[in-house]
mmCIF file of C-alpha atoms and ligand atoms in Angstrom:
data_model
loop_
_atom_site.group_PDB
_atom_site.id
_atom_site.type_symbol
_atom_site.label_atom_id
_atom_site.label_comp_id
_atom_site.label_asym_id
_atom_site.label_seq_id
_atom_site.Cartn_x
_atom_site.Cartn_y
_atom_site.Cartn_z
ATOM 1 C CA MET A 124 18.240 -28.854 13.498
ATOM 2 C CA THR A 125 19.297 -26.586 10.636
ATOM 3 C CA ASN A 126 16.851 -24.222 8.983
ATOM 4 C CA GLN A 127 16.764 -26.545 5.988
ATOM 5 C CA GLU A 128 15.865 -29.566 8.179
ATOM 6 C CA ILE A 129 13.095 -27.582 9.893
ATOM 7 C CA THR A 130 11.804 -26.380 6.502
ATOM 8 C CA ASP A 131 11.818 -29.990 5.183
ATOM 9 C CA LYS A 132 9.699 -31.082 8.160
ATOM 10 C CA ILE A 133 7.353 -28.120 7.656
ATOM 11 C CA ASN A 134 6.903 -29.065 4.026
ATOM 12 C CA ARG A 135 6.102 -32.698 4.871
ATOM 13 C CA LEU A 136 3.516 -31.681 7.475
ATOM 14 C CA LYS A 137 1.962 -29.135 5.130
ATOM 15 C CA LYS A 138 1.245 -31.847 2.550
ATOM 16 C CA GLU A 139 0.014 -34.315 5.155
ATOM 17 C CA LYS A 140 -2.411 -31.815 6.712
ATOM 18 C CA ASN A 141 -3.349 -29.791 3.613
ATOM 19 C CA ALA A 142 -1.953 -26.646 5.240
ATOM 20 C CA ILE A 143 -0.729 -23.383 3.755
ATOM 21 C CA ILE A 144 1.731 -20.892 5.203
ATOM 22 C CA LEU A 145 0.953 -17.211 4.745
ATOM 23 C CA ALA A 146 3.634 -14.722 5.847
ATOM 24 C CA HIS A 147 3.941 -10.936 5.997
ATOM 25 C CA TYR A 148 7.005 -9.216 4.508
ATOM 26 C CA TYR A 149 8.081 -8.111 8.033
ATOM 27 C CA THR A 150 8.695 -11.652 9.302
ATOM 28 C CA ARG A 151 12.162 -13.150 9.607
ATOM 29 C CA PRO A 152 13.877 -14.032 6.284
ATOM 30 C CA GLU A 153 13.822 -17.793 6.977
ATOM 31 C CA VAL A 154 10.080 -17.634 7.732
ATOM 32 C CA GLN A 155 9.440 -15.653 4.517
ATOM 33 C CA ASP A 156 11.399 -18.305 2.584
ATOM 34 C CA ALA A 157 9.225 -21.099 4.043
ATOM 35 C CA ALA A 158 5.956 -19.391 3.068
ATOM 36 C CA ASP A 159 3.624 -20.452 0.292
ATOM 37 C CA TYR A 160 2.428 -16.900 -0.020
ATOM 38 C CA LEU A 161 4.264 -13.749 1.060
ATOM 39 C CA GLY A 162 2.336 -10.519 1.050
ATOM 40 C CA ASP A 163 1.182 -7.248 2.592
ATOM 41 C CA SER A 164 -1.961 -6.988 4.729
ATOM 42 C CA LEU A 165 -4.283 -6.729 1.707
ATOM 43 C CA GLY A 166 -2.676 -9.565 -0.266
ATOM 44 C CA LEU A 167 -2.732 -11.834 2.803
ATOM 45 C CA SER A 168 -6.438 -11.172 3.412
ATOM 46 C CA GLN A 169 -7.214 -11.904 -0.223
ATOM 47 C CA GLU A 170 -5.189 -15.102 -0.092
ATOM 48 C CA ALA A 171 -6.916 -16.244 3.127
ATOM 49 C CA GLY A 172 -10.227 -15.981 1.231
ATOM 50 C CA LYS A 173 -9.000 -17.876 -1.846
ATOM 51 C CA THR A 174 -7.131 -20.862 -0.434
ATOM 52 C CA ASN A 175 -8.459 -24.407 -0.476
ATOM 53 C CA ALA A 176 -6.229 -25.488 2.418
ATOM 54 C CA ASP A 177 -7.793 -26.836 5.593
ATOM 55 C CA ILE A 178 -5.220 -25.156 7.844
ATOM 56 C CA ILE A 179 -3.767 -21.641 7.476
ATOM 57 C CA VAL A 180 -0.556 -21.015 9.433
ATOM 58 C CA PHE A 181 -0.480 -17.256 9.660
ATOM 59 C CA CYS A 182 3.024 -15.853 10.122
ATOM 60 C CA GLY A 183 2.263 -12.361 11.276
ATOM 61 C CA VAL A 184 0.662 -10.558 14.213
ATOM 62 C CA HIS A 185 -2.601 -11.404 15.953
ATOM 63 C CA PHE A 186 -4.972 -9.033 14.105
ATOM 64 C CA MET A 187 -3.862 -10.541 10.787
ATOM 65 C CA ALA A 188 -4.657 -14.107 11.851
ATOM 66 C CA GLU A 189 -7.957 -12.878 13.302
ATOM 67 C CA THR A 190 -8.822 -11.215 9.995
ATOM 68 C CA ALA A 191 -8.033 -14.485 8.142
ATOM 69 C CA SER A 192 -10.318 -16.355 10.564
ATOM 70 C CA ILE A 193 -13.125 -13.830 9.984
ATOM 71 C CA ILE A 194 -12.714 -14.283 6.215
ATOM 72 C CA SER A 195 -12.415 -18.098 6.331
ATOM 73 C CA PRO A 196 -14.354 -19.295 9.385
ATOM 74 C CA ASN A 197 -14.373 -22.918 8.276
ATOM 75 C CA LYS A 198 -10.593 -23.175 8.157
ATOM 76 C CA LYS A 199 -8.308 -23.712 11.117
ATOM 77 C CA VAL A 200 -6.229 -20.550 11.431
ATOM 78 C CA LEU A 201 -3.060 -20.971 13.504
ATOM 79 C CA ILE A 202 -0.711 -18.254 14.757
ATOM 80 C CA PRO A 203 2.755 -19.605 15.634
ATOM 81 C CA ALA A 204 3.528 -16.840 18.194
ATOM 82 C CA LEU A 205 0.535 -16.309 20.403
ATOM 83 C CA GLY A 206 1.827 -13.067 21.959
ATOM 84 C CA ALA A 207 2.531 -11.238 18.651
ATOM 85 C CA GLY A 208 0.529 -7.971 18.960
ATOM 86 C CA CYS A 209 0.476 -4.610 17.231
ATOM 87 C CA SER A 210 0.605 -1.083 18.713
ATOM 88 C CA LEU A 211 -2.005 0.122 16.225
ATOM 89 C CA ALA A 212 -4.514 -2.641 16.959
ATOM 90 C CA GLU A 213 -4.018 -2.011 20.705
ATOM 91 C CA SER A 214 -4.649 1.742 20.412
ATOM 92 C CA ILE A 215 -8.474 1.503 20.289
ATOM 93 C CA THR A 216 -11.085 -0.798 21.820
ATOM 94 C CA GLY A 217 -14.575 -1.621 20.583
ATOM 95 C CA TYR A 218 -15.958 0.409 23.497
ATOM 96 C CA GLU A 219 -13.897 3.509 22.586
ATOM 97 C CA LEU A 220 -15.023 3.274 18.975
ATOM 98 C CA ARG A 221 -18.672 2.928 19.979
ATOM 99 C CA GLU A 222 -18.396 6.037 22.162
ATOM 100 C CA TRP A 223 -16.727 7.979 19.303
ATOM 101 C CA LYS A 224 -19.491 6.947 16.922
ATOM 102 C CA LYS A 225 -22.143 8.004 19.450
ATOM 103 C CA ALA A 226 -20.548 11.473 19.603
ATOM 104 C CA ASN A 227 -20.436 11.623 15.746
ATOM 105 C CA PRO A 228 -23.625 9.827 14.616
ATOM 106 C CA ASP A 229 -23.324 11.037 11.007
ATOM 107 C CA GLY A 230 -19.689 9.939 10.543
ATOM 108 C CA ILE A 231 -18.680 6.955 8.446
ATOM 109 C CA ILE A 232 -16.175 4.746 10.324
ATOM 110 C CA VAL A 233 -13.207 3.628 8.219
ATOM 111 C CA SER A 234 -10.943 1.236 10.103
ATOM 112 C CA TYR A 235 -7.488 0.254 9.088
ATOM 113 C CA VAL A 236 -7.261 -3.545 9.012
ATOM 114 C CA ASN A 237 -4.787 -3.253 11.892
ATOM 115 C CA THR A 238 -7.644 -3.444 14.446
ATOM 116 C CA THR A 239 -9.260 -6.124 16.608
ATOM 117 C CA ALA A 240 -12.370 -8.053 15.480
ATOM 118 C CA GLU A 241 -14.353 -6.126 18.109
ATOM 119 C CA VAL A 242 -13.359 -2.794 16.502
ATOM 120 C CA LYS A 243 -14.164 -4.142 13.043
ATOM 121 C CA ALA A 244 -17.594 -5.112 14.307
ATOM 122 C CA TRP A 245 -18.342 -1.408 14.843
ATOM 123 C CA THR A 246 -16.792 -0.347 11.528
ATOM 124 C CA ASP A 247 -18.519 0.664 8.277
ATOM 125 C CA VAL A 248 -15.659 -0.238 5.927
ATOM 126 C CA CYS A 249 -12.112 -1.502 6.434
ATOM 127 C CA CYS A 250 -9.014 -0.540 4.455
ATOM 128 C CA THR A 251 -5.312 -1.410 4.258
ATOM 129 C CA SER A 252 -2.472 0.875 3.285
ATOM 130 C CA ALA A 253 -2.755 -0.565 -0.264
ATOM 131 C CA ASN A 254 -6.368 0.473 -0.850
ATOM 132 C CA ALA A 255 -7.067 3.249 1.715
ATOM 133 C CA LEU A 256 -7.281 5.976 -0.960
ATOM 134 C CA GLN A 257 -9.759 4.010 -3.123
ATOM 135 C CA VAL A 258 -11.833 3.070 -0.044
ATOM 136 C CA VAL A 259 -12.147 6.710 1.118
ATOM 137 C CA GLU A 260 -12.782 7.965 -2.404
ATOM 138 C CA SER A 261 -15.647 5.446 -2.761
ATOM 139 C CA LEU A 262 -17.579 7.022 0.128
ATOM 140 C CA PRO A 263 -20.260 9.755 -0.256
ATOM 141 C CA LYS A 264 -18.588 13.177 -0.528
ATOM 142 C CA ASP A 265 -20.903 14.951 1.901
ATOM 143 C CA LYS A 266 -20.135 12.570 4.784
ATOM 144 C CA LYS A 267 -17.558 13.074 7.506
ATOM 145 C CA ILE A 268 -15.091 10.169 7.914
ATOM 146 C CA LEU A 269 -13.946 8.903 11.297
ATOM 147 C CA PHE A 270 -10.642 7.174 10.595
ATOM 148 C CA VAL A 271 -9.123 4.669 13.058
ATOM 149 C CA PRO A 272 -6.570 4.043 14.377
ATOM 150 C CA ASP A 273 -3.500 5.282 12.452
ATOM 151 C CA LYS A 274 -3.170 9.083 12.575
ATOM 152 C CA ASN A 275 -0.320 9.127 10.012
ATOM 153 C CA LEU A 276 -2.077 7.041 7.363
ATOM 154 C CA GLY A 277 -5.259 9.028 8.030
ATOM 155 C CA ALA A 278 -3.480 12.407 7.655
ATOM 156 C CA TRP A 279 -1.923 11.239 4.371
ATOM 157 C CA ILE A 280 -5.342 10.192 2.990
ATOM 158 C CA GLN A 281 -6.847 13.470 4.189
ATOM 159 C CA ARG A 282 -4.199 15.409 2.256
ATOM 160 C CA LYS A 283 -4.590 13.319 -0.890
ATOM 161 C CA THR A 284 -8.399 13.311 -0.980
ATOM 162 C CA GLY A 285 -9.246 16.669 0.680
ATOM 163 C CA ARG A 286 -12.011 14.828 2.563
ATOM 164 C CA GLN A 287 -13.471 15.924 5.895
ATOM 165 C CA MET A 288 -11.867 13.461 8.314
ATOM 166 C CA GLU A 289 -11.350 13.035 12.023
ATOM 167 C CA LEU A 290 -8.382 10.885 13.016
ATOM 168 C CA TRP A 291 -7.898 8.572 15.967
ATOM 169 C CA ASN A 292 -4.631 9.218 17.765
ATOM 170 C CA GLY A 293 -2.950 5.869 17.190
ATOM 171 C CA ASP A 294 0.348 4.998 15.584
ATOM 172 C CA CYS A 295 2.580 2.130 14.571
ATOM 173 C CA CYS A 296 5.517 2.174 17.009
ATOM 174 C CA VAL A 297 7.897 1.223 14.164
ATOM 175 C CA HIS A 298 6.816 3.634 11.410
ATOM 176 C CA GLU A 299 6.274 6.485 13.866
ATOM 177 C CA ARG A 300 10.087 6.590 14.195
ATOM 178 C CA ILE A 301 10.502 7.455 10.511
ATOM 179 C CA THR A 302 10.831 11.277 10.437
ATOM 180 C CA THR A 303 11.202 13.965 7.786
ATOM 181 C CA ALA A 304 14.769 14.635 8.974
ATOM 182 C CA MET A 305 15.716 11.010 8.240
ATOM 183 C CA ILE A 306 14.212 11.166 4.763
ATOM 184 C CA LEU A 307 15.955 14.419 3.891
ATOM 185 C CA GLU A 308 19.310 13.251 5.237
ATOM 186 C CA LYS A 309 19.249 9.932 3.351
ATOM 187 C CA SER A 310 17.975 11.568 0.130
ATOM 188 C CA HIS A 311 20.864 14.028 0.352
ATOM 189 C CA ALA A 312 23.390 11.193 0.845
ATOM 190 C CA TYR A 313 21.909 9.148 -2.047
ATOM 191 C CA PRO A 314 20.682 11.725 -4.603
ATOM 192 C CA GLU A 315 20.129 9.112 -7.357
ATOM 193 C CA ALA A 316 17.879 6.892 -5.197
ATOM 194 C CA ASP A 317 14.049 6.714 -5.186
ATOM 195 C CA VAL A 318 12.681 6.977 -1.635
ATOM 196 C CA LEU A 319 9.880 4.491 -0.894
ATOM 197 C CA ILE A 320 7.910 5.491 2.181
ATOM 198 C CA HIS A 321 5.146 3.627 4.019
ATOM 199 C CA PRO A 322 2.158 5.897 4.760
ATOM 200 C CA GLU A 323 2.138 4.804 8.452
ATOM 201 C CA SER A 324 5.418 6.824 8.760
ATOM 202 C CA ASN A 325 5.503 9.935 10.909
ATOM 203 C CA CYS A 326 6.618 11.980 7.871
ATOM 204 C CA SER A 327 4.008 10.695 5.377
ATOM 205 C CA HIS A 328 1.920 13.852 5.329
ATOM 206 C CA ASP A 329 4.736 16.435 5.527
ATOM 207 C CA ASP A 330 5.131 18.846 2.553
ATOM 208 C CA ALA A 331 8.933 18.634 2.792
ATOM 209 C CA VAL A 332 8.660 14.890 2.006
ATOM 210 C CA LEU A 333 5.706 14.942 -0.407
ATOM 211 C CA ASN A 334 7.392 17.613 -2.528
ATOM 212 C CA LEU A 335 10.491 15.509 -3.104
ATOM 213 C CA PRO A 336 10.281 14.338 -6.750
ATOM 214 C CA GLN A 337 11.990 11.026 -5.937
ATOM 215 C CA ALA A 338 9.648 10.195 -2.979
ATOM 216 C CA PHE A 339 6.808 7.634 -3.394
ATOM 217 C CA LEU A 340 4.307 6.460 -0.821
ATOM 218 C CA TYR A 341 3.330 2.788 -0.905
ATOM 219 C CA SER A 342 2.082 -0.194 1.036
ATOM 220 C CA THR A 343 4.725 -2.899 1.364
ATOM 221 C CA ALA A 344 3.568 -4.735 -1.810
ATOM 222 C CA GLY A 345 3.459 -1.372 -3.642
ATOM 223 C CA MET A 346 7.174 -0.927 -2.914
ATOM 224 C CA ILE A 347 7.935 -4.406 -4.306
ATOM 225 C CA LYS A 348 6.060 -3.553 -7.534
ATOM 226 C CA HIS A 349 7.691 -0.072 -7.866
ATOM 227 C CA VAL A 350 11.204 -1.578 -7.626
ATOM 228 C CA ALA A 351 10.371 -4.390 -10.102
ATOM 229 C CA SER A 352 9.272 -1.884 -12.780
ATOM 230 C CA SER A 353 11.856 0.838 -12.131
ATOM 231 C CA THR A 354 15.058 1.386 -14.105
ATOM 232 C CA LYS A 355 16.686 3.015 -11.060
ATOM 233 C CA LYS A 356 19.531 1.190 -9.313
ATOM 234 C CA GLN A 357 19.248 2.563 -5.748
ATOM 235 C CA PHE A 358 16.267 2.684 -3.380
ATOM 236 C CA ILE A 359 15.917 4.099 0.143
ATOM 237 C CA ILE A 360 13.413 1.881 1.980
ATOM 238 C CA ALA A 361 11.419 3.748 4.615
ATOM 239 C CA THR A 362 9.512 0.928 6.253
ATOM 240 C CA GLU A 363 10.143 -2.196 8.324
ATOM 241 C CA ILE A 364 13.654 -3.394 7.558
ATOM 242 C CA GLU A 365 12.843 -7.035 6.610
ATOM 243 C CA THR A 366 11.031 -5.846 3.435
ATOM 244 C CA ILE A 367 14.557 -5.603 2.020
ATOM 245 C CA HIS A 368 14.959 -9.403 2.117
ATOM 246 C CA LYS A 369 12.428 -9.934 -0.698
ATOM 247 C CA LEU A 370 13.606 -6.835 -2.578
ATOM 248 C CA ARG A 371 17.188 -8.187 -2.643
ATOM 249 C CA GLN A 372 16.048 -11.707 -3.641
ATOM 250 C CA ASP A 373 14.016 -10.311 -6.584
ATOM 251 C CA ASN A 374 16.541 -7.618 -7.620
ATOM 252 C CA PRO A 375 20.111 -8.768 -7.030
ATOM 253 C CA ASP A 376 21.468 -5.997 -9.286
ATOM 254 C CA LYS A 377 19.834 -3.162 -7.265
ATOM 255 C CA GLU A 378 20.918 -1.526 -4.003
ATOM 256 C CA PHE A 379 18.622 -1.052 -1.040
ATOM 257 C CA ILE A 380 19.352 1.409 1.750
ATOM 258 C CA PRO A 381 17.312 1.049 4.970
ATOM 259 C CA ILE A 382 16.090 4.371 6.265
ATOM 260 C CA HIS A 383 17.318 3.434 9.760
ATOM 261 C CA PRO A 384 18.583 0.186 11.333
ATOM 262 C CA ALA A 385 16.016 0.482 14.135
ATOM 263 C CA THR A 386 12.911 0.160 11.939
ATOM 264 C CA ILE A 387 12.216 -3.343 13.264
ATOM 265 C CA CYS A 388 8.873 -4.755 14.316
ATOM 266 C CA GLY A 389 9.771 -6.943 17.312
ATOM 267 C CA GLN A 390 6.248 -8.426 17.290
ATOM 268 C CA MET A 391 6.683 -9.841 13.755
ATOM 269 C CA LYS A 392 10.030 -11.317 14.784
ATOM 270 C CA LYS A 393 8.336 -13.424 17.480
ATOM 271 C CA VAL A 394 7.432 -15.835 14.662
ATOM 272 C CA THR A 395 10.407 -18.152 14.274
ATOM 273 C CA LEU A 396 10.879 -21.161 11.990
ATOM 274 C CA GLU A 397 10.748 -23.442 15.056
ATOM 275 C CA SER A 398 7.411 -21.911 16.099
ATOM 276 C CA VAL A 399 5.996 -22.498 12.603
ATOM 277 C CA LEU A 400 6.971 -26.190 12.851
ATOM 278 C CA ALA A 401 5.465 -26.442 16.338
ATOM 279 C CA ALA A 402 2.261 -24.767 15.036
ATOM 280 C CA LEU A 403 1.917 -27.462 12.375
ATOM 281 C CA GLU A 404 2.854 -30.365 14.641
ATOM 282 C CA LYS A 405 0.593 -29.412 17.540
ATOM 283 C CA GLU A 406 -2.005 -27.433 15.532
ATOM 284 C CA GLN A 407 -1.428 -24.448 17.852
ATOM 285 C CA TYR A 408 -2.422 -21.654 18.501
ATOM 286 C CA GLU A 409 -5.870 -21.515 16.969
ATOM 287 C CA VAL A 410 -7.330 -18.054 16.421
ATOM 288 C CA LYS A 411 -11.113 -18.035 16.397
ATOM 289 C CA VAL A 412 -13.543 -15.137 16.690
ATOM 290 C CA PRO A 413 -16.897 -15.621 18.510
ATOM 291 C CA GLU A 414 -19.528 -16.080 15.763
ATOM 292 C CA GLU A 415 -21.637 -13.049 16.776
ATOM 293 C CA ILE A 416 -18.634 -10.693 16.483
ATOM 294 C CA ARG A 417 -17.340 -12.475 13.368
ATOM 295 C CA GLN A 418 -20.515 -11.918 11.428
ATOM 296 C CA LYS A 419 -20.454 -8.190 12.200
ATOM 297 C CA ALA A 420 -16.697 -7.876 11.569
ATOM 298 C CA TRP A 421 -17.022 -9.617 8.195
ATOM 299 C CA ILE A 422 -19.286 -6.876 6.772
ATOM 300 C CA PRO A 423 -16.653 -4.075 6.620
ATOM 301 C CA ILE A 424 -13.979 -6.541 5.427
ATOM 302 C CA GLU A 425 -16.245 -7.786 2.625
ATOM 303 C CA ARG A 426 -16.989 -4.175 1.607
ATOM 304 C CA MET A 427 -13.241 -3.516 1.400
ATOM 305 C CA LEU A 428 -12.535 -6.672 -0.615
ATOM 306 C CA GLN A 429 -15.233 -5.676 -3.111
ATOM 307 C CA ILE A 430 -13.675 -2.266 -3.670
ATOM 308 C CA ARG A 431 -10.377 -3.741 -4.801
HETATM 309 P P1 13P B 566 0.931 -3.237 4.832
HETATM 310 O O1 13P B 566 1.032 -4.675 5.020
HETATM 311 O O2 13P B 566 -0.448 -2.810 4.368
HETATM 312 O O3 13P B 566 2.011 -2.639 4.029
HETATM 313 O O4 13P B 566 1.007 -2.563 6.319
HETATM 314 C C1 13P B 566 2.164 -2.588 7.003
HETATM 315 C C2 13P B 566 2.036 -3.003 8.416
HETATM 316 O O5 13P B 566 2.501 -2.320 9.275
HETATM 317 C C3 13P B 566 1.361 -4.229 8.721
HETATM 318 O O6 13P B 566 1.315 -4.399 10.044
HETATM 319 FE FE1 SF4 B 567 1.748 -3.235 14.033
HETATM 320 FE FE2 SF4 B 567 3.606 -1.536 13.167
HETATM 321 FE FE3 SF4 B 567 4.342 -4.026 13.684
HETATM 322 FE FE4 SF4 B 567 2.815 -3.486 11.538
HETATM 323 S S1 SF4 B 567 4.924 -2.820 11.906
HETATM 324 S S2 SF4 B 567 2.479 -5.111 13.056
HETATM 325 S S3 SF4 B 567 1.571 -1.794 12.336
HETATM 326 S S4 SF4 B 567 3.544 -2.512 15.180
#
């Protein structure tokens, strides 16, 4: 079957079953094109809460589908690739977080949304890369913040807010590869280009990068908005490479330079168009969180969604 034939079948099944397809910007181009809503982690969570569909096919990694299921427990949330994980979500368990909290009883726990439901259940407030600054700034100034699990995003927030923070030692195996040397080398080669950097990147809290006048730190959706409103013609994209698919579609007159060809999230690529069709046909693989954990995990997500 061609991609078009698969997409036609997907569209028919979507109507029949009142289903919606949500996809992250890091999925394969043909999966992005089949989606009803394409977004970053925050946008996808918001959309999961708004939709009237009975079935959500979540094209992304496991923690994202789990978050959608926590937000919309009465909907059937399906993940097309059951084994799609995330190095950040795997870097801390609920038990480890509980022990950390015990050692720091006065700390407020801020968890990046890239965590398991079990970790969220022990969290005070969640954040994504799009709202992390607002979330941290909304917390009482005299309180220490325990930030999990991304050390790079945490260090960037710490620099921007000057807050007292302790950081868990986790990282995204894709963004951790994006170094200051790469940013400086590409900026030198393309002096007219803006450099758009995801705060999960290894270099996100380095002076040499933050002092570059053409460097901007954004979540994935933030990058899309920056390019749409900019008069510049060239952009260096320092995040997962597939983000460029949407940027090129929306801005055919602009040039996008990937920071490095290896900034690929293999987990996101496990979602194929064929697996999306199979998910709809067989209603597989359902992601459901035990109700006791779901109720606890919902509290920090709801707090986050109220902040922005
Ligand atoms: P955003 O979707 O918040 O940009 O985060 C990127 C990411 O790595 C998601 O897994
Ligand atoms: Fe996880 Fe990084 Fe892949 Fe996002 S890009 S899903 S943070 S491994």
